[in-house]
CSV table of C-alpha atoms in Angstrom, one decimal:
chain,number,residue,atom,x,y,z
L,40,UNK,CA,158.4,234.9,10.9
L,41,UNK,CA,160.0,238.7,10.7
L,42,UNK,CA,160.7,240.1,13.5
L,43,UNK,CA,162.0,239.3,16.5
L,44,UNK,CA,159.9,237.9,19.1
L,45,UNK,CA,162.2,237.1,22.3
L,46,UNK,CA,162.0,238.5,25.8
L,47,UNK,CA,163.8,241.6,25.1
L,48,UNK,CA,160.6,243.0,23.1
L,49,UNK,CA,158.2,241.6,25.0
L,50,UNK,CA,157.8,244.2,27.3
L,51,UNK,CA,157.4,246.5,24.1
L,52,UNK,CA,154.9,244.7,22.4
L,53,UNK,CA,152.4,245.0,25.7
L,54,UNK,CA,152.7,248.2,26.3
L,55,UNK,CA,151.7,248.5,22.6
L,56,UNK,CA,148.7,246.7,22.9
L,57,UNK,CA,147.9,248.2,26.7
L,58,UNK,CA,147.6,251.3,24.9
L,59,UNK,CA,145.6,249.9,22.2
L,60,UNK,CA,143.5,249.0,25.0
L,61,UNK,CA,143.3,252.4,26.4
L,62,UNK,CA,142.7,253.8,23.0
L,63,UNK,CA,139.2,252.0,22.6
L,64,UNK,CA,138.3,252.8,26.4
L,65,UNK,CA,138.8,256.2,25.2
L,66,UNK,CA,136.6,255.9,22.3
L,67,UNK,CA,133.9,254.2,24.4
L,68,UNK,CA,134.3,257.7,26.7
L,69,UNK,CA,136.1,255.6,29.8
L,70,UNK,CA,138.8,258.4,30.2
L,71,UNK,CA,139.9,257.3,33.9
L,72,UNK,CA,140.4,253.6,32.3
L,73,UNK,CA,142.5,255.1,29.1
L,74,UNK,CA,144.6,257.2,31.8
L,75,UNK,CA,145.5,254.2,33.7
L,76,UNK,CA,146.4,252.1,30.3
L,77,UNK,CA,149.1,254.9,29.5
L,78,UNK,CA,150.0,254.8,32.8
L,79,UNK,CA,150.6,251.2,33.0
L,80,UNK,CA,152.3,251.4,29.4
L,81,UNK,CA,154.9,254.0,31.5
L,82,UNK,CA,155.3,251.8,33.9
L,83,UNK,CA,156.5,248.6,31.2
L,84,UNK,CA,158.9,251.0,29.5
L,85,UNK,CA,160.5,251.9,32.2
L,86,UNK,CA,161.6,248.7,32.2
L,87,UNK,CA,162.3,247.4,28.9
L,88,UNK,CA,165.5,248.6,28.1
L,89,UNK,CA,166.8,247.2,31.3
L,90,UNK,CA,165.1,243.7,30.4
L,91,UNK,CA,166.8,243.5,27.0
L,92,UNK,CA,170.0,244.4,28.7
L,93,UNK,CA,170.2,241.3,30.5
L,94,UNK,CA,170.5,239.3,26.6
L,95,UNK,CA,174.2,239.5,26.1
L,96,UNK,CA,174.6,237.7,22.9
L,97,UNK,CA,172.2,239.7,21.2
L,98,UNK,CA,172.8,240.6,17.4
L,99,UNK,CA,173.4,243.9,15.8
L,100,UNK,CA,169.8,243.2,14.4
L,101,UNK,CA,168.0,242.6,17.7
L,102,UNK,CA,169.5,245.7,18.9
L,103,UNK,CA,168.7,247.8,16.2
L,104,UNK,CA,165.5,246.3,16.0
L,105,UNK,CA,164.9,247.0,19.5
L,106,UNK,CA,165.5,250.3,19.0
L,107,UNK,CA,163.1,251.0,16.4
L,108,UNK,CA,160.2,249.0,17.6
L,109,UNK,CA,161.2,250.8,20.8
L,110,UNK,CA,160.0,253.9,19.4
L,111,UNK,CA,157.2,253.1,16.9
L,112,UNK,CA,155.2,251.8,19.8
L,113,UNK,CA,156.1,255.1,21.9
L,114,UNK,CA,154.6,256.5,18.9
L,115,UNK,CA,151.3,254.9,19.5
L,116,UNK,CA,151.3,254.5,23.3
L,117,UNK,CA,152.6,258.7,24.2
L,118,UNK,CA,151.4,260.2,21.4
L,119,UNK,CA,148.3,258.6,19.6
L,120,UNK,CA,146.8,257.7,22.9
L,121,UNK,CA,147.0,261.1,24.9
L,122,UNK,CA,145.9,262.9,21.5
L,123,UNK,CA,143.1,260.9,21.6
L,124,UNK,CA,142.0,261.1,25.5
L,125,UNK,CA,142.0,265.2,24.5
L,126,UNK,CA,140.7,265.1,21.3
L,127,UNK,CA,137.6,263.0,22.1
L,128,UNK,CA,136.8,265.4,25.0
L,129,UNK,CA,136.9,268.2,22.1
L,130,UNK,CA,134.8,265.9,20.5
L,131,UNK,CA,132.2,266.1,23.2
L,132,UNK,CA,132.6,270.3,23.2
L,133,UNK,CA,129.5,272.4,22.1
L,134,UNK,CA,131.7,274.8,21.1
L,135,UNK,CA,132.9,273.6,17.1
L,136,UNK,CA,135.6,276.2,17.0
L,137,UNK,CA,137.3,275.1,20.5
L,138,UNK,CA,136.9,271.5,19.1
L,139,UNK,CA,138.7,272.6,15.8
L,140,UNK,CA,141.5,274.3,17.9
L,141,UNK,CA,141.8,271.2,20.3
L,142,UNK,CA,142.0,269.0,16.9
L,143,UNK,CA,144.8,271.0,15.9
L,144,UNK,CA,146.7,270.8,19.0
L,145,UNK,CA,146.5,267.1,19.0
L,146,UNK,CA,148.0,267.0,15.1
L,147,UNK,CA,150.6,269.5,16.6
L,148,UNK,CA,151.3,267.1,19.6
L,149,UNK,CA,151.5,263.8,17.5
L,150,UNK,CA,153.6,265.7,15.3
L,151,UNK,CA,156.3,266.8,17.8
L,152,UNK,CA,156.3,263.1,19.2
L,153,UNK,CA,156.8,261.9,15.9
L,154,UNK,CA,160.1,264.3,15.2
L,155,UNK,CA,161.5,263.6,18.6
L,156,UNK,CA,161.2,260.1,18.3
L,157,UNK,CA,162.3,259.7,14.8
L,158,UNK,CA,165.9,262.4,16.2
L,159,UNK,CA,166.2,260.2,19.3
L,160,UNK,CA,166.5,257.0,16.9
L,161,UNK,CA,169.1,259.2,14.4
L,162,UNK,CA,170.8,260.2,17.3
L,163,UNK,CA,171.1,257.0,19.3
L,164,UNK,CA,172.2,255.4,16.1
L,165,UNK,CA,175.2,258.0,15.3
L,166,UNK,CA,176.2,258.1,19.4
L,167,UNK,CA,176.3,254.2,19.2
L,168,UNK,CA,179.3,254.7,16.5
L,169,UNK,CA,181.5,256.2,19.1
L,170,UNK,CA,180.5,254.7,22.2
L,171,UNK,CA,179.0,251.4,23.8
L,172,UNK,CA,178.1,253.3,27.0
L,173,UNK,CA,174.9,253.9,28.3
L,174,UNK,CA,172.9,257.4,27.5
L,175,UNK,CA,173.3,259.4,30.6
L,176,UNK,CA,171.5,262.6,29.1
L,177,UNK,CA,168.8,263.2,26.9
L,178,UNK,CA,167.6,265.8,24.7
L,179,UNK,CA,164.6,267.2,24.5
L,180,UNK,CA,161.6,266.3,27.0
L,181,UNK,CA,161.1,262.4,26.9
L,182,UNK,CA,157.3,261.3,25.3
L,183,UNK,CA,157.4,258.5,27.9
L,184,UNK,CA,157.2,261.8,30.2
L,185,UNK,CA,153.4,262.0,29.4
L,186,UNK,CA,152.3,258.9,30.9
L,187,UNK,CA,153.1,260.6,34.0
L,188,UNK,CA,152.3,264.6,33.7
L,189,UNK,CA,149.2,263.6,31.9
L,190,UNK,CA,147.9,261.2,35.0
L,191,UNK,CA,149.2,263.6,37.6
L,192,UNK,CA,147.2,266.7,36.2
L,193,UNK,CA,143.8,264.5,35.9
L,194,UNK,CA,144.5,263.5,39.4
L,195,UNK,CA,144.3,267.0,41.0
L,196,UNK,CA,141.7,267.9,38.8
L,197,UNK,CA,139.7,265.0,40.7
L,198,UNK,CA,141.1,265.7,44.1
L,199,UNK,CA,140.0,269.7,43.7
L,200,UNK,CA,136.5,268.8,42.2
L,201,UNK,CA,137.1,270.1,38.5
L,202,UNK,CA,136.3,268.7,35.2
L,203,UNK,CA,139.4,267.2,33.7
L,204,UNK,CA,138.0,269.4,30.3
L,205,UNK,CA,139.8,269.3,26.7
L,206,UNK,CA,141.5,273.0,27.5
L,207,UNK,CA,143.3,270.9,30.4
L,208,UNK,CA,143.9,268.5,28.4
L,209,UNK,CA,145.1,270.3,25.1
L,210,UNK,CA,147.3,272.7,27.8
L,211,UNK,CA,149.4,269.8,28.7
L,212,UNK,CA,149.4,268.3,25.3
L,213,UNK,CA,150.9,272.2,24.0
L,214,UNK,CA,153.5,272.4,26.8
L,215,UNK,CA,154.8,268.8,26.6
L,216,UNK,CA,154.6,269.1,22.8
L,217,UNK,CA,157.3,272.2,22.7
L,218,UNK,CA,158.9,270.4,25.4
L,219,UNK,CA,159.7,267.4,23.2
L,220,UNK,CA,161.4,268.9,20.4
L,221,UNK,CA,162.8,271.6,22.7
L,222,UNK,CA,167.1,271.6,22.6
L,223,UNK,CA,167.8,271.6,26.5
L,224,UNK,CA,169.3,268.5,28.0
L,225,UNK,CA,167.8,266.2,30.7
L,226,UNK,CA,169.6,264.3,32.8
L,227,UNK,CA,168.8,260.4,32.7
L,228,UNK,CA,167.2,259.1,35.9
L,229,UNK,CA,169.4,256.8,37.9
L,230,UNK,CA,168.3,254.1,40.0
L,231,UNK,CA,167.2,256.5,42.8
L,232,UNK,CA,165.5,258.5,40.5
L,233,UNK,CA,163.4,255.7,38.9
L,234,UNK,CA,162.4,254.5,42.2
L,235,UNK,CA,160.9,257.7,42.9
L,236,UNK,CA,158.7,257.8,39.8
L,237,UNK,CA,157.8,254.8,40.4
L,238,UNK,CA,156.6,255.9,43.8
L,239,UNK,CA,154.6,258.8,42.1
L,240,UNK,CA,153.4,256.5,39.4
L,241,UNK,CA,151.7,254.1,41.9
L,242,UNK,CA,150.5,257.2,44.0
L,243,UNK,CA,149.0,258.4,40.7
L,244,UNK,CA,147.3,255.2,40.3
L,245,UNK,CA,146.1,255.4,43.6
L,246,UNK,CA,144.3,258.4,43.3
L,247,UNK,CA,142.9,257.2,40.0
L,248,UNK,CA,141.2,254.8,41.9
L,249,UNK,CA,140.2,256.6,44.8
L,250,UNK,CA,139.0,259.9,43.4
């Protein structure tokens, strides 16, 4: 079969389909389910790099391919399913012209992702002709960034009693969107620094759950 199909991707590939998952949940109107599907889809690529890592005789075609794949299911999993938690709550809007505006927003946010992830892959690609070291610094905001903000700000929307509404919602999507294709650098979390967003992702899910 095409493709590659071994445990470096496999982490990838279920975080695609989690968010698959999360997309239907938000057309069925089950927003607290879809939030906890992109979480959980944060959570696996976190991980996936380090996972592939471990495979020392991989090819220059499993690598490249892990890249790529890397980034068309980030496509899906932080952009197509937080545009569509935010659009389907426009959807539900009496208002038609604040639904048109939050539809436009989403295109806008799926449209940033889309450049940022398509530069990180051009980028990666020309760094990796100069160096075998490991990105320490990023450009631009991370999408993978979303399945944390986005969860965070429905979670105090809960805790404080307000409607997580599709202004909230297309408010983050606006902010993170510039973010993404913004020029500033970001430095890579470390080990430390993944443990504690790891710590706010399972507080995160806790108040999911709780609220």
């Amino acid at each position: 079969m095409l493709g590659v199909y071994n445990y470096t991707v496999v982490m990838t590939y279920v975080a695609m389909i989690v968010s698959f998952v999360g997309i239907s949940y938000v057309l069925d109107g089950n927003y607290k389910e879809a939030i906890l599907c992109l979480m959980v889809s944060g959570i696996l690529d976190m991980f996936d790099g380090k996972v592939a890592s471990t495979k020392k005789n991989r090819t220059s075609f499993e690598k490249n391919f892990g890249i790529q794949i890397d980034s068309m299911s980030d496509l899906i999993c932080y952009g197509v399913l937080p545009a569509m938690i935010v659009y389907k709550l426009g959807c539900e809007s009496k208002y038609v012209p604040a639904h048109n505006i939050v539809t436009a927003i989403c295109a806008c946010y799926l449209l940033c992702a889309l450049i940022r992830l398509a530069f990180f892959n051009v980028d990666e690609a020309e760094r990796q002709k100069g160096t075998t070291e490991e990105r320490h610094i990023y450009k631009g905001l991370p999408v993978t960034s979303i399945a944390l903000i986005m969860p965070a700000i429905y979670d105090i929307c809960s805790v404080v009693k307000k409607p997580f509404s599709e202004y909230v919602g297309a408010a983050i999507l606006i902010v993170c969107g510039i973010a993404f294709i913004s020029p500033f650098k970001l430095i890579k979390p470390n080990l430390l620094g993944k443990i504690v967003l790891i710590c706010v992702g399972i507080a995160e899910i806790a108040a999911l759950f709780y609220y």
